[in-house]
Coordinates of C-alpha atoms in Angstrom, one line a residue:
Chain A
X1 CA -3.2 -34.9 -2.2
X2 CA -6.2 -32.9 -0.8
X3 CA -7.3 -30.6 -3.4
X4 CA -9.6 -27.5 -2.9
X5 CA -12.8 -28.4 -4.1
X6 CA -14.5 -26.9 -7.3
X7 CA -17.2 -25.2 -5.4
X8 CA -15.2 -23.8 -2.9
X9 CA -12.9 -22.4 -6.5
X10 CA -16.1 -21.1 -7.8
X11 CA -17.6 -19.3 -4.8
X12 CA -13.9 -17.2 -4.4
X13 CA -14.0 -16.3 -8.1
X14 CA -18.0 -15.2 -8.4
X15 CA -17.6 -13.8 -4.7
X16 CA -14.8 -11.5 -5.8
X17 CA -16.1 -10.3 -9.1
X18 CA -19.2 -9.6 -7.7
X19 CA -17.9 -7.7 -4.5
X20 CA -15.4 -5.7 -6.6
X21 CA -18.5 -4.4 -9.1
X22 CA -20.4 -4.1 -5.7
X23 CA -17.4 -1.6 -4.1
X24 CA -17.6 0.4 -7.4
X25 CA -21.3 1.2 -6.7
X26 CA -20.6 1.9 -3.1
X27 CA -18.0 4.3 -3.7
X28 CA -20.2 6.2 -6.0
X29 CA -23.5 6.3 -3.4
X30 CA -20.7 7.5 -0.7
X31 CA -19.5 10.1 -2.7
X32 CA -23.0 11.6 -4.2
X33 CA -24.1 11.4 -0.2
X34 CA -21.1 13.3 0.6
X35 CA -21.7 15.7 -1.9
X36 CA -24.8 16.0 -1.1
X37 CA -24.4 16.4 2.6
X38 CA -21.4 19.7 1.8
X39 CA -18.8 16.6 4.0
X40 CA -16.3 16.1 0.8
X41 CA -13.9 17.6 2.3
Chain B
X1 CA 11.7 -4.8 -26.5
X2 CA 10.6 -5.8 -29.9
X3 CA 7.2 -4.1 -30.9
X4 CA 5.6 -7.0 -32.3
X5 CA 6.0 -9.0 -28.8
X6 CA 3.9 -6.5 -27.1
X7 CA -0.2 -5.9 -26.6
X8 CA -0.3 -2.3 -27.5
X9 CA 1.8 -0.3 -29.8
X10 CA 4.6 2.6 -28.3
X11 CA 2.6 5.1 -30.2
X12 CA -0.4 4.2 -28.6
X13 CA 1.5 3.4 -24.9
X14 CA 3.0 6.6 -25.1
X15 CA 0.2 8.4 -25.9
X16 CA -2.1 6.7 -22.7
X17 CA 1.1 7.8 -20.7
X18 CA 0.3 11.6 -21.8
X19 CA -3.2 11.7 -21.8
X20 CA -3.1 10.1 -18.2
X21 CA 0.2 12.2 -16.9
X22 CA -1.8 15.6 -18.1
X23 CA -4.9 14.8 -16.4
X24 CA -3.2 14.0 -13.2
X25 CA -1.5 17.0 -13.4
X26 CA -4.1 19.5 -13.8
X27 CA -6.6 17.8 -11.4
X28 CA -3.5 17.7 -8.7
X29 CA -3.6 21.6 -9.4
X30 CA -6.9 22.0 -9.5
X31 CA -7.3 20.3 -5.8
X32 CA -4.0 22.2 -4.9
X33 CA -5.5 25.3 -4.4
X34 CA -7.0 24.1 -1.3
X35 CA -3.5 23.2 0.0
X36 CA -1.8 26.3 0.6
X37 CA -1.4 26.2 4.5
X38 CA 0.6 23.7 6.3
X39 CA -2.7 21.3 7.4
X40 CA -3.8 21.8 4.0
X41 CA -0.8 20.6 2.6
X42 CA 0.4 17.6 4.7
X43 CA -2.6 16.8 6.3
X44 CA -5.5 18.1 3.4
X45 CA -7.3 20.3 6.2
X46 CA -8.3 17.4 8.5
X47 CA -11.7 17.5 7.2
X48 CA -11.9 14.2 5.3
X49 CA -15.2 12.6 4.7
X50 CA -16.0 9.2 4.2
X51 CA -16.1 8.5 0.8
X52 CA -12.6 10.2 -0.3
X53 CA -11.5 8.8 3.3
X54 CA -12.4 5.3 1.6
X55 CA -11.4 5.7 -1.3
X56 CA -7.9 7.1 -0.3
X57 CA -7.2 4.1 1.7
X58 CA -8.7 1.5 -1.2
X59 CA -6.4 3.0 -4.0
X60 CA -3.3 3.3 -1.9
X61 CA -3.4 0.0 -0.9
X62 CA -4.2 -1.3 -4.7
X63 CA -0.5 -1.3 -5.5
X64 CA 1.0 -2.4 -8.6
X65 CA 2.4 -5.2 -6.4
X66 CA -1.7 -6.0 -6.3
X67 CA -1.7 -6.1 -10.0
X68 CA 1.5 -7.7 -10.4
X69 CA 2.1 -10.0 -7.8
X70 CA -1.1 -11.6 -6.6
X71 CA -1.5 -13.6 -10.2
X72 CA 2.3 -14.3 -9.9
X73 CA 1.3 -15.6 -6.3
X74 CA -1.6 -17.6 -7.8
X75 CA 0.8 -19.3 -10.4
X76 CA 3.5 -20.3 -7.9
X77 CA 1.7 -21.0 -4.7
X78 CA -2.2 -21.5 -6.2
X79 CA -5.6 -20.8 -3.9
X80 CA -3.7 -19.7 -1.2
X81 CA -1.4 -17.7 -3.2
X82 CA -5.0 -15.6 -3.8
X83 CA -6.0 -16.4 0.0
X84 CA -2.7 -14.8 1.7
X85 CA -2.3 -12.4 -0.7
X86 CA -6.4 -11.2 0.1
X87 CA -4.7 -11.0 3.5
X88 CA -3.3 -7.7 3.4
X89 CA -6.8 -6.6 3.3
X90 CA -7.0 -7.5 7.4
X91 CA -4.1 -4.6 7.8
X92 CA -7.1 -2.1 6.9
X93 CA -9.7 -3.8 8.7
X94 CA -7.6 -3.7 12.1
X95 CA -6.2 -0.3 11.5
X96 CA -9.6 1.0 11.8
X97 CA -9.6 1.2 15.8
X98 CA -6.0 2.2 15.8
X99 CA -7.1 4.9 13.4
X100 CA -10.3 6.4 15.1
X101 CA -7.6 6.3 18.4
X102 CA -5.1 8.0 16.6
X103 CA -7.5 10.8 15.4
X104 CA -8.4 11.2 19.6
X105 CA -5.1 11.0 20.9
X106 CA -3.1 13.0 18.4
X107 CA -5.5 15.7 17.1
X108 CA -2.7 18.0 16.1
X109 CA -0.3 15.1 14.9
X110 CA 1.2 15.1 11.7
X111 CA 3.3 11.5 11.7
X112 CA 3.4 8.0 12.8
X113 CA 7.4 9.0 13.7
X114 CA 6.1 12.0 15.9
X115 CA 4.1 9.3 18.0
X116 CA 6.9 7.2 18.4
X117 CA 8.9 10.1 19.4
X118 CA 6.4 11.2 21.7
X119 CA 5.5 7.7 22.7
X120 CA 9.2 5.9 23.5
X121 CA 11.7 8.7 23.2
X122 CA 14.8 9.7 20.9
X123 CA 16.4 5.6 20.6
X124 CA 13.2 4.5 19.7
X125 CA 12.3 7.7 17.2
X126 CA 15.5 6.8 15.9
X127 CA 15.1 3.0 15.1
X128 CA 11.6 3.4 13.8
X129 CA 12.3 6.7 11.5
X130 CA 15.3 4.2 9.2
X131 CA 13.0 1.3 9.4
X132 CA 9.8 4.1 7.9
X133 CA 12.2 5.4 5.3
X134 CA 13.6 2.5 4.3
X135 CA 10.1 0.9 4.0
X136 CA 8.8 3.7 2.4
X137 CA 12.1 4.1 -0.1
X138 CA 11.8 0.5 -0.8
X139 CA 8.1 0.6 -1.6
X140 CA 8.1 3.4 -4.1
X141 CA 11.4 1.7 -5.7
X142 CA 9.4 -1.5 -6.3
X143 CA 6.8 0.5 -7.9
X144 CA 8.7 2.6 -9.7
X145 CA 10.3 -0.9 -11.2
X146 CA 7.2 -2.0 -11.6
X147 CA 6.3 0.7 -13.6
X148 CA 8.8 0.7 -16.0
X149 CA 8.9 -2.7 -16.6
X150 CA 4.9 -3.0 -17.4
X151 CA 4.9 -0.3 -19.7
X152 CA 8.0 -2.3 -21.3
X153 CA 5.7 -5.3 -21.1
X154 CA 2.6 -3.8 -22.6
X155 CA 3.6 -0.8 -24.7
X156 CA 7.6 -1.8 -25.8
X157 CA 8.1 1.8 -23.8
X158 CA 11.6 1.6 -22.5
X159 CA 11.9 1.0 -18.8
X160 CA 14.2 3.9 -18.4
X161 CA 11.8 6.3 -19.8
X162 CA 8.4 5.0 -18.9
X163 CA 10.0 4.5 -15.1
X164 CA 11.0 8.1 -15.3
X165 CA 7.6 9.4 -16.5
X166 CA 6.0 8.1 -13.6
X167 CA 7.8 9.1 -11.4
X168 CA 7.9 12.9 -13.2
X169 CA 3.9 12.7 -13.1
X170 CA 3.7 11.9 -8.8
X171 CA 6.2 14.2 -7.9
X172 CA 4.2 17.1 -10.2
X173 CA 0.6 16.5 -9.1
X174 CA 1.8 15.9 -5.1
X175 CA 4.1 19.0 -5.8
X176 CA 1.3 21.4 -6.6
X177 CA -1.4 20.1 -4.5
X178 CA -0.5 17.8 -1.7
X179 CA -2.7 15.4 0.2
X180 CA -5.6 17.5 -1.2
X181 CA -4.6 15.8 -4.6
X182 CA -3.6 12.9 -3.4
X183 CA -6.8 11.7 -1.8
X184 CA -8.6 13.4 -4.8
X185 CA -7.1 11.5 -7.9
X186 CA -7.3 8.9 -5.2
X187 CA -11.2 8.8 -5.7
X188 CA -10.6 8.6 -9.7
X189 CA -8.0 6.0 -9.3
X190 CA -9.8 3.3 -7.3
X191 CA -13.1 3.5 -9.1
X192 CA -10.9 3.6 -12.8
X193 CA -9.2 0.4 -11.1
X194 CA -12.4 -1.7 -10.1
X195 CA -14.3 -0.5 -13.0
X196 CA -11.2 -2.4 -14.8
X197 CA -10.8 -5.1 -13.0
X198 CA -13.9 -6.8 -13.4
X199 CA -14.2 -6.0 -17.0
X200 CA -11.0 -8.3 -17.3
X201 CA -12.1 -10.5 -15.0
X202 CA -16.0 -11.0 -16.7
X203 CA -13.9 -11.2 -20.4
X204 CA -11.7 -14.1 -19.4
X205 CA -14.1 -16.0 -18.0
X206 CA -16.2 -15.9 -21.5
X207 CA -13.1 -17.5 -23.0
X208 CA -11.8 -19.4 -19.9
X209 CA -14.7 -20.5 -17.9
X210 CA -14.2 -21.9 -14.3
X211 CA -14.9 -25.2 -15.0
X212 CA -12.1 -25.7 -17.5
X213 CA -9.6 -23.7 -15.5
X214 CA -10.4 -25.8 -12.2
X215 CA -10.1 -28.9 -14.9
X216 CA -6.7 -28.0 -16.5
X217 CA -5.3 -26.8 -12.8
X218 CA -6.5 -30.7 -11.1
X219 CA -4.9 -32.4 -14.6
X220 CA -1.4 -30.7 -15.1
X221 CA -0.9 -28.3 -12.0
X222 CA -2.5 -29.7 -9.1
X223 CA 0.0 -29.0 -6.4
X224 CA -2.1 -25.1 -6.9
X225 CA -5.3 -26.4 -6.0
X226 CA -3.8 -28.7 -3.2
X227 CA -5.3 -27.8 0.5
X228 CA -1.7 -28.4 2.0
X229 CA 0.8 -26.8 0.5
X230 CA 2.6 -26.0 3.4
X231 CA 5.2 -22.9 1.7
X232 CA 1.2 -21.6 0.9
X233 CA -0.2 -21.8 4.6
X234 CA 3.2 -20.3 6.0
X235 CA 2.8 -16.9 2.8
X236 CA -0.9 -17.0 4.0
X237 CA 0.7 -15.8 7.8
X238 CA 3.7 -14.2 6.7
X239 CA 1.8 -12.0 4.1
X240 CA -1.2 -10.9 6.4
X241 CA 1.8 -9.9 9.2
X242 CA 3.3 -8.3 6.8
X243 CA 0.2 -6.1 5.8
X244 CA -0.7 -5.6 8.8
X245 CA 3.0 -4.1 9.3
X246 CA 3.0 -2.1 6.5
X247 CA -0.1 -0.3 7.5
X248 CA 0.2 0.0 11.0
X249 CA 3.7 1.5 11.0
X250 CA 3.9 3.8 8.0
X251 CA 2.9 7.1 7.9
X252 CA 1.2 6.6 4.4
X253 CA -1.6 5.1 6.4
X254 CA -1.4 7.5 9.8
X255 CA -1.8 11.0 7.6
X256 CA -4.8 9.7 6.4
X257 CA -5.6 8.7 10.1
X258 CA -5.2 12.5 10.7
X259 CA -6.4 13.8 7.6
X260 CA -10.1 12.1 8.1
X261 CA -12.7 14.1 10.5
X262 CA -13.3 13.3 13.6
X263 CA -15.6 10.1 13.5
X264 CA -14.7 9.0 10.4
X265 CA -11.6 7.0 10.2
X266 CA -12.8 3.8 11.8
X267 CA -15.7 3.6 8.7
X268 CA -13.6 4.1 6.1
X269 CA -11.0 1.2 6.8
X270 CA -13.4 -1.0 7.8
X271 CA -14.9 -0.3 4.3
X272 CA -11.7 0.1 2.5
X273 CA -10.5 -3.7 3.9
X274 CA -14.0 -4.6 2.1
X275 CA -13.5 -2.7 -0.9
X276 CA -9.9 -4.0 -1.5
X277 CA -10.1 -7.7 -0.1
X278 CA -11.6 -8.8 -3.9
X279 CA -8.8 -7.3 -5.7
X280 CA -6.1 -10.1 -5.3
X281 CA -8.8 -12.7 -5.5
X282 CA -9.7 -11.5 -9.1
X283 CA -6.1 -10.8 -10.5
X284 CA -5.1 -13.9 -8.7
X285 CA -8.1 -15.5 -10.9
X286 CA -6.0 -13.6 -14.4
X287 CA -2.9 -16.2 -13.0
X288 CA -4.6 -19.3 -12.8
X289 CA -6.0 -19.1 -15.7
X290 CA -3.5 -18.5 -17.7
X291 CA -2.2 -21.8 -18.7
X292 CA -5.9 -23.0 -19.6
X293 CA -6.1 -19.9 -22.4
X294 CA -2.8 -21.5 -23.4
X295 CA -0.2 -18.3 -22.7
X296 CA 3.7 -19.0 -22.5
X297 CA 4.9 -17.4 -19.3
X298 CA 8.2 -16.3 -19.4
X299 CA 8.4 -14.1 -16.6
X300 CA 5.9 -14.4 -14.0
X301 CA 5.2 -11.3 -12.8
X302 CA 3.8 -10.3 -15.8
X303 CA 1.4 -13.0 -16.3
X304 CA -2.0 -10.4 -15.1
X305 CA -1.4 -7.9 -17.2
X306 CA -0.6 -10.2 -20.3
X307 CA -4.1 -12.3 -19.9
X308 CA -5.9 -9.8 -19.6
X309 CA -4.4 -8.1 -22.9
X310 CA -4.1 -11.4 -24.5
X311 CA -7.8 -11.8 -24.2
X312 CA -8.9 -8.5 -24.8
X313 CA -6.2 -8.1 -27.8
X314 CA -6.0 -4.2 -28.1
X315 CA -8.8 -2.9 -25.7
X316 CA -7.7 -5.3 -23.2
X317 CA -4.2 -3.7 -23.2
X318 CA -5.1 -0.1 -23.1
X319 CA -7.3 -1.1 -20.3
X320 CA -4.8 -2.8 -18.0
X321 CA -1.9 0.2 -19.0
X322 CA -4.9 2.5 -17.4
X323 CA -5.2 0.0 -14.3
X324 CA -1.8 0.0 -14.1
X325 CA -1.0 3.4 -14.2
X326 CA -3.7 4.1 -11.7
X327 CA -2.4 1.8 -9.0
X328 CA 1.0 3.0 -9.5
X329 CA 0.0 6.8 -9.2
X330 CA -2.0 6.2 -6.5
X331 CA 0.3 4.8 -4.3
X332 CA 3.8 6.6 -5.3
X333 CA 2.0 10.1 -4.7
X334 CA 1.0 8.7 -1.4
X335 CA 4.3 7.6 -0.7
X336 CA 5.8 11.1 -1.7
X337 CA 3.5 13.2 0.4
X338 CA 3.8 10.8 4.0
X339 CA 7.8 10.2 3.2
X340 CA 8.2 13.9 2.8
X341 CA 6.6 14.5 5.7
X342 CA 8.5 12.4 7.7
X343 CA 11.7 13.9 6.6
X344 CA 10.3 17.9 6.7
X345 CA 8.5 17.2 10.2
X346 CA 10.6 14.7 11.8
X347 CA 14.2 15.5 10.1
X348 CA 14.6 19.1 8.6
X349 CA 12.6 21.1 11.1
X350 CA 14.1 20.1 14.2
X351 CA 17.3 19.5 13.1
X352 CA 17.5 22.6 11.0
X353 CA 15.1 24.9 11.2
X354 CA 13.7 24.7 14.4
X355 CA 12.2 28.1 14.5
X356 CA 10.8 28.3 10.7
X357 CA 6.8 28.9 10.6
X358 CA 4.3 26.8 8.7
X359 CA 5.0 28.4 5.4
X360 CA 8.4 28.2 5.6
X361 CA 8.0 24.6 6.4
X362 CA 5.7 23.9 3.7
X363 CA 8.3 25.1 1.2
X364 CA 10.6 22.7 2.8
X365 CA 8.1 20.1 2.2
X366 CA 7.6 20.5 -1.3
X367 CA 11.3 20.6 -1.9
X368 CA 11.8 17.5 -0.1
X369 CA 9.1 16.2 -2.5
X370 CA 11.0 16.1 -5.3
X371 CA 14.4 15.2 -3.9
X372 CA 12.7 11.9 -2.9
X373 CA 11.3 11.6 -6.1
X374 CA 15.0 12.0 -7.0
X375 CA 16.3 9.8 -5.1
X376 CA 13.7 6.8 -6.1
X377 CA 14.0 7.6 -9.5
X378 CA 18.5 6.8 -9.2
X379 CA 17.8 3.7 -7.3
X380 CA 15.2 2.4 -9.8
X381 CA 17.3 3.4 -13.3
X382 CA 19.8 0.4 -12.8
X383 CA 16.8 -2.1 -12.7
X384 CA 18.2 -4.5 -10.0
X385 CA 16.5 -7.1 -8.0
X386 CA 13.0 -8.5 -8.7
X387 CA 9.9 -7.5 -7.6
X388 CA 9.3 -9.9 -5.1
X389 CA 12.8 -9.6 -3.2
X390 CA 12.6 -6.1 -3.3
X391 CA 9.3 -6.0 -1.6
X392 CA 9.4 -8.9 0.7
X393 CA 13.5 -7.6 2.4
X394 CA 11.2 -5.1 4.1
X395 CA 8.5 -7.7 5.6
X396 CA 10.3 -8.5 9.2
X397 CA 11.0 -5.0 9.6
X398 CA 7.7 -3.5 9.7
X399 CA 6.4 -6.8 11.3
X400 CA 9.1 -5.7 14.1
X401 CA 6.8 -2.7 14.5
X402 CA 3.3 -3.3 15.1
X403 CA 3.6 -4.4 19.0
X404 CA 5.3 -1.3 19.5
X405 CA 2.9 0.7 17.9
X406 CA -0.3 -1.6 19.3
X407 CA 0.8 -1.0 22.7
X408 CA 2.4 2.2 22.3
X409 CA -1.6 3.4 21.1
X410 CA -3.4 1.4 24.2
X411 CA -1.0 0.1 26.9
X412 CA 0.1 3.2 28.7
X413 CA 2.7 0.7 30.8
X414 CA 5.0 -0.2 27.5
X415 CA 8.1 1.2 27.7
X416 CA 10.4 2.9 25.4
X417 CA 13.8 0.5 26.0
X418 CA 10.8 -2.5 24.9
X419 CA 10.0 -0.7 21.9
X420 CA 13.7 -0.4 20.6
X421 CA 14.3 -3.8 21.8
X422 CA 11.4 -5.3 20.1
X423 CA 12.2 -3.4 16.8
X424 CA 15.8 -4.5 16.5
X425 CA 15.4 -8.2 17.3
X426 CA 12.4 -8.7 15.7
X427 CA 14.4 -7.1 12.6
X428 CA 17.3 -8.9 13.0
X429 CA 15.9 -12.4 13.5
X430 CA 13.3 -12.0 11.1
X431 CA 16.3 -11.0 8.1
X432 CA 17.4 -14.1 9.5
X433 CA 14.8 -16.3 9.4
X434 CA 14.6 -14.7 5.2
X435 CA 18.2 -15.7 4.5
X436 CA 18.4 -19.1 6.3
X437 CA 14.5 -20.6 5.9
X438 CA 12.4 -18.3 3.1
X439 CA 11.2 -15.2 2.5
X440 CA 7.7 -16.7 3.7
X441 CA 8.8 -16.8 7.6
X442 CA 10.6 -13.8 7.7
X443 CA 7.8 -11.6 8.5
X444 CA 6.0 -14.2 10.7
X445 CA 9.2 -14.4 13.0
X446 CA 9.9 -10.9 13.2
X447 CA 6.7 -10.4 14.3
X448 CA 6.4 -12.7 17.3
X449 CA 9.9 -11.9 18.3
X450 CA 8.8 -8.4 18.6
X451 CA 5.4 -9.1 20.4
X452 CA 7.3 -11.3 23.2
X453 CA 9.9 -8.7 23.5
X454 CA 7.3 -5.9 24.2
X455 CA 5.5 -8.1 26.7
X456 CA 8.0 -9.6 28.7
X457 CA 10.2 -5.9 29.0
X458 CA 6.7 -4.0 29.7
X459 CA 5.6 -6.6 32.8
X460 CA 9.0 -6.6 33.9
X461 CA 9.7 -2.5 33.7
X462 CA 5.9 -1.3 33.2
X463 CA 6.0 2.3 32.8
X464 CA 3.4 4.8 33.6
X465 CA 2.8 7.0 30.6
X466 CA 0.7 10.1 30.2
X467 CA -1.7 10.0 27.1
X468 CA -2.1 13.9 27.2
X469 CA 1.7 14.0 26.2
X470 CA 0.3 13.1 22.5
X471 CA -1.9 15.4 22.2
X472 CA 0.4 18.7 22.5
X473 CA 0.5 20.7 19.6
X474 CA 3.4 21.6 17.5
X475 CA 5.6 19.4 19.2
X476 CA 9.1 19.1 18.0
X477 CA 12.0 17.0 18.7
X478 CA 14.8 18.4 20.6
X479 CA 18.0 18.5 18.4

């Protein structure tokens, strides 16, 4: 049996956690621009 | 539900399920005061920026079946239980072209039945419009069920009441301020959600780190870590098809498509397939780990939200009932607003009111908002079927529709009698392919059935269709 190795494991897990905190921020910085910029809506 | 079996006590679950129901309201009201015309209403004024257009598309697509299932994926099929259920997030990336089109083409549009209708004709408006509401019933009946039976889960709520408060809370808060709230709470919802989500994820891994899950997987569950797994590889296609189904053919996704300004609906997918493609990856991660923190899994689609409280004991299960109840809210409002305008726009008007005006019509709509609220909320109180089955009956039908739609958008020589043709055999062969190989294929051979179908009957009857048809205003079918 060919099993995923542990790096490849680790990479997904880090890489997710990191891109969902990282989509949080990028919400924010879209909204305050769009605020900003009277496009809200 | 004993008390003592669950993370958070009923006091405390059903005083979340107020706090949270009350908010909802009053910011659906607040936001509804914008939505007292027709465009307003369905369509939130067509005006959408990016980052509510984003946002919108990120929180819808964060179901509960996100929450739910993707862990249960990861403990039954392993990596690539994460890697096809991180798939649906391709359904976003490649409705971004089809969206930006569909802002062009349809700048007055309201549905993704009224461009079928306009596209193929009556047969085909008439095939696509069961497969949308059935899609659509079935989606907010597996949430609803999903709802109940995690506040069960987590708070000893009973189903039958927490189901129903739900349910209540969507139909309010869409009632008073269509789209408008939608896409607003929307905003709150996704950024609540991936604020939530990592702070699970972070917590486990102080108590579980990734060595020691990798290590307990490869020593007593290595068929999860195993490159072929070949049920896994076949999910991995069947799931993105059935994403990129999902999206392309319901009108969840398509009002959005219309409510976004001009310019802006191609950015936003693109970054709302971004935004949501680490979701499943990191509830997946909750599954996995669970047998190295040592937790008894009786029923698997729990296992997420039951890490994630088990590690963070009472905090940890007031934050995943708030996760919960934010991807649940955020899709089943969507759900209500593009169902009921399917039904008002494509349905009721024509067939019954052909001559009423736009307020007369947006009364309609809100009535028809809470009959389908009604109508989810009798299907869901007998609690039948499981999560998984419930979802997954629907996968060959929308896969039946994405060639259609595809070529309906960009190949002006597909032909209406392809488009019915596609859609019924790629339904029929695909429930085929459920009941007599797996759930797994059913999607995948719907789908190819349907895309042969709509290539062979379109090169061997090309028709000749006029884009500007699409872009007529008010157009309404002929009863």
């Amino acid at each position: 049996m060919i099993l995923f190795p542990e790096w490849f494991f680790t990479v997904l897990v880090y890489g997710g956690i990191t891109l969902a905190a990282v989509s949080g921020v990028l919400l924010l910085v879209l909204l305050i621009r769009d605020v900003g910029g009277k496009t809200l809506w | 539900m004993p008390e003592d079996s669950t993370v958070l006590s009923v006091s405390t679950g059903y005083l979340l399920l107020a706090l949270f129901g009350v908010m909802w309201i009053a910011l659906g009201i607040f936001w509804g005061r914008r939505a007292k015309s027709l465009d307003g209403f369905m369509v939130a004024g067509r005006n959408v920026g990016l980052a509510l257009g984003t946002a919108t598309a990120v929180a819808t697509w964060i179901t509960s079946n996100t929450t739910m299932l993707a862990p249960q994926f990861a403990l039954q099929l392993g990596i690539w239980g994460i890697l096809a259920y991180s798939t649906a997030s391709f359904g976003l990336f490649l409705f971004a072209p089809l969206a930006k089109r569909i802002r062009q083409a349809m700048p007055h549009g309201y549905t993704s039945v009224e461009f079928i209708r306009l596209r193929y004709g009556q047969a085909a408006y008439a095939v696509f419009l069961v497969i949308s509401l059935f899609y659509g019933l079935t989606w907010m009946v597996s949430m609803g069920m999903a709802g109940g039976i995690l506040l069960e889960a987590l708070a000893g709520i009973p189903y039958a009441f927490g189901m129903s408060a739900i349910l209540l809370v969507c139909v309010v808060y869409t009632l008073f301020g269509g789209l408008y709230a939608v896409i607003g709470t929307d905003f709150i919802q996704s950024l609540i959600i991936l604020v939530g989500i990592v702070i699970v994820a972070v917590a486990i891994l102080t108590r579980a780190p990734l060595t020691e899950v990798y290590a307990n997987l490869q020593a007593n569950r290595p068929a999860l870590l195993n490159v072929l797994f070949p049920a896994a590889i076949m999910a991995v296609f069947n799931n993105l098809l059935f994403g990129i189904g999902e999206i392309f053919h319901s009108n969840v996704w398509w009002s959005r498509a219309f409510a976004m300004r001009e310019g802006v609906g191609m950015k936003a997918y693109l970054m709302a397939g971004l935004i949501w493609l680490p979701i499943p990856v990191v509830a997946g991660f909750l599954g996995l780990a669970a047998p190295t923190i040592g937790i008894n899994i009786t029923r698997p689609d729990t296992v997420g939200p039951l890490v994630a409280a088990n590690i963070l004991g009472s905090a940890g299960g007031v934050l995943v009932f708030i996760v919960v109840f934010c991807s649940l809210a955020s899709s089943i409002d969507s759900l209500l607003a593009a169902t009921s305008d399917v039904v008002t726009k494509e349905i009721i008007q024509p067939f019954f009111l052909p001559n009423a005006g736009d307020p007369q019509i947006r009364r309609v709509a809100s009535l028809v908002i809470v009959t389908v609220g009604l109508i989810t909320w009798g299907v869901c109180l007998p609690k039948v079927g499981t999560l998984a089955t419930v979802l997954f009956f629907a996968g060959p039908l929308v896969g039946s529709t994405i060639w259609p739609i595809i070529a309906g958008l960009f190949w002006k020589r597909a032909n209406g009698t392809g488009a019915v043709l596609a859609m019924i055999l790629g339904s029929a062969i695909g429930l085929i392919a459920y009941f007599q190989i797996g759930w797994y294929t059913a999607s995948l051979i719907g789908t190819a059935v349907s895309f042969l179908t709509v290539v062979v009957t379109t090169l061997v009857r090309p028709g000749a269709f006029d884009w500007r048809t699409l872009a007529v205003e008010k157009a309404v079918v002929q009863a």
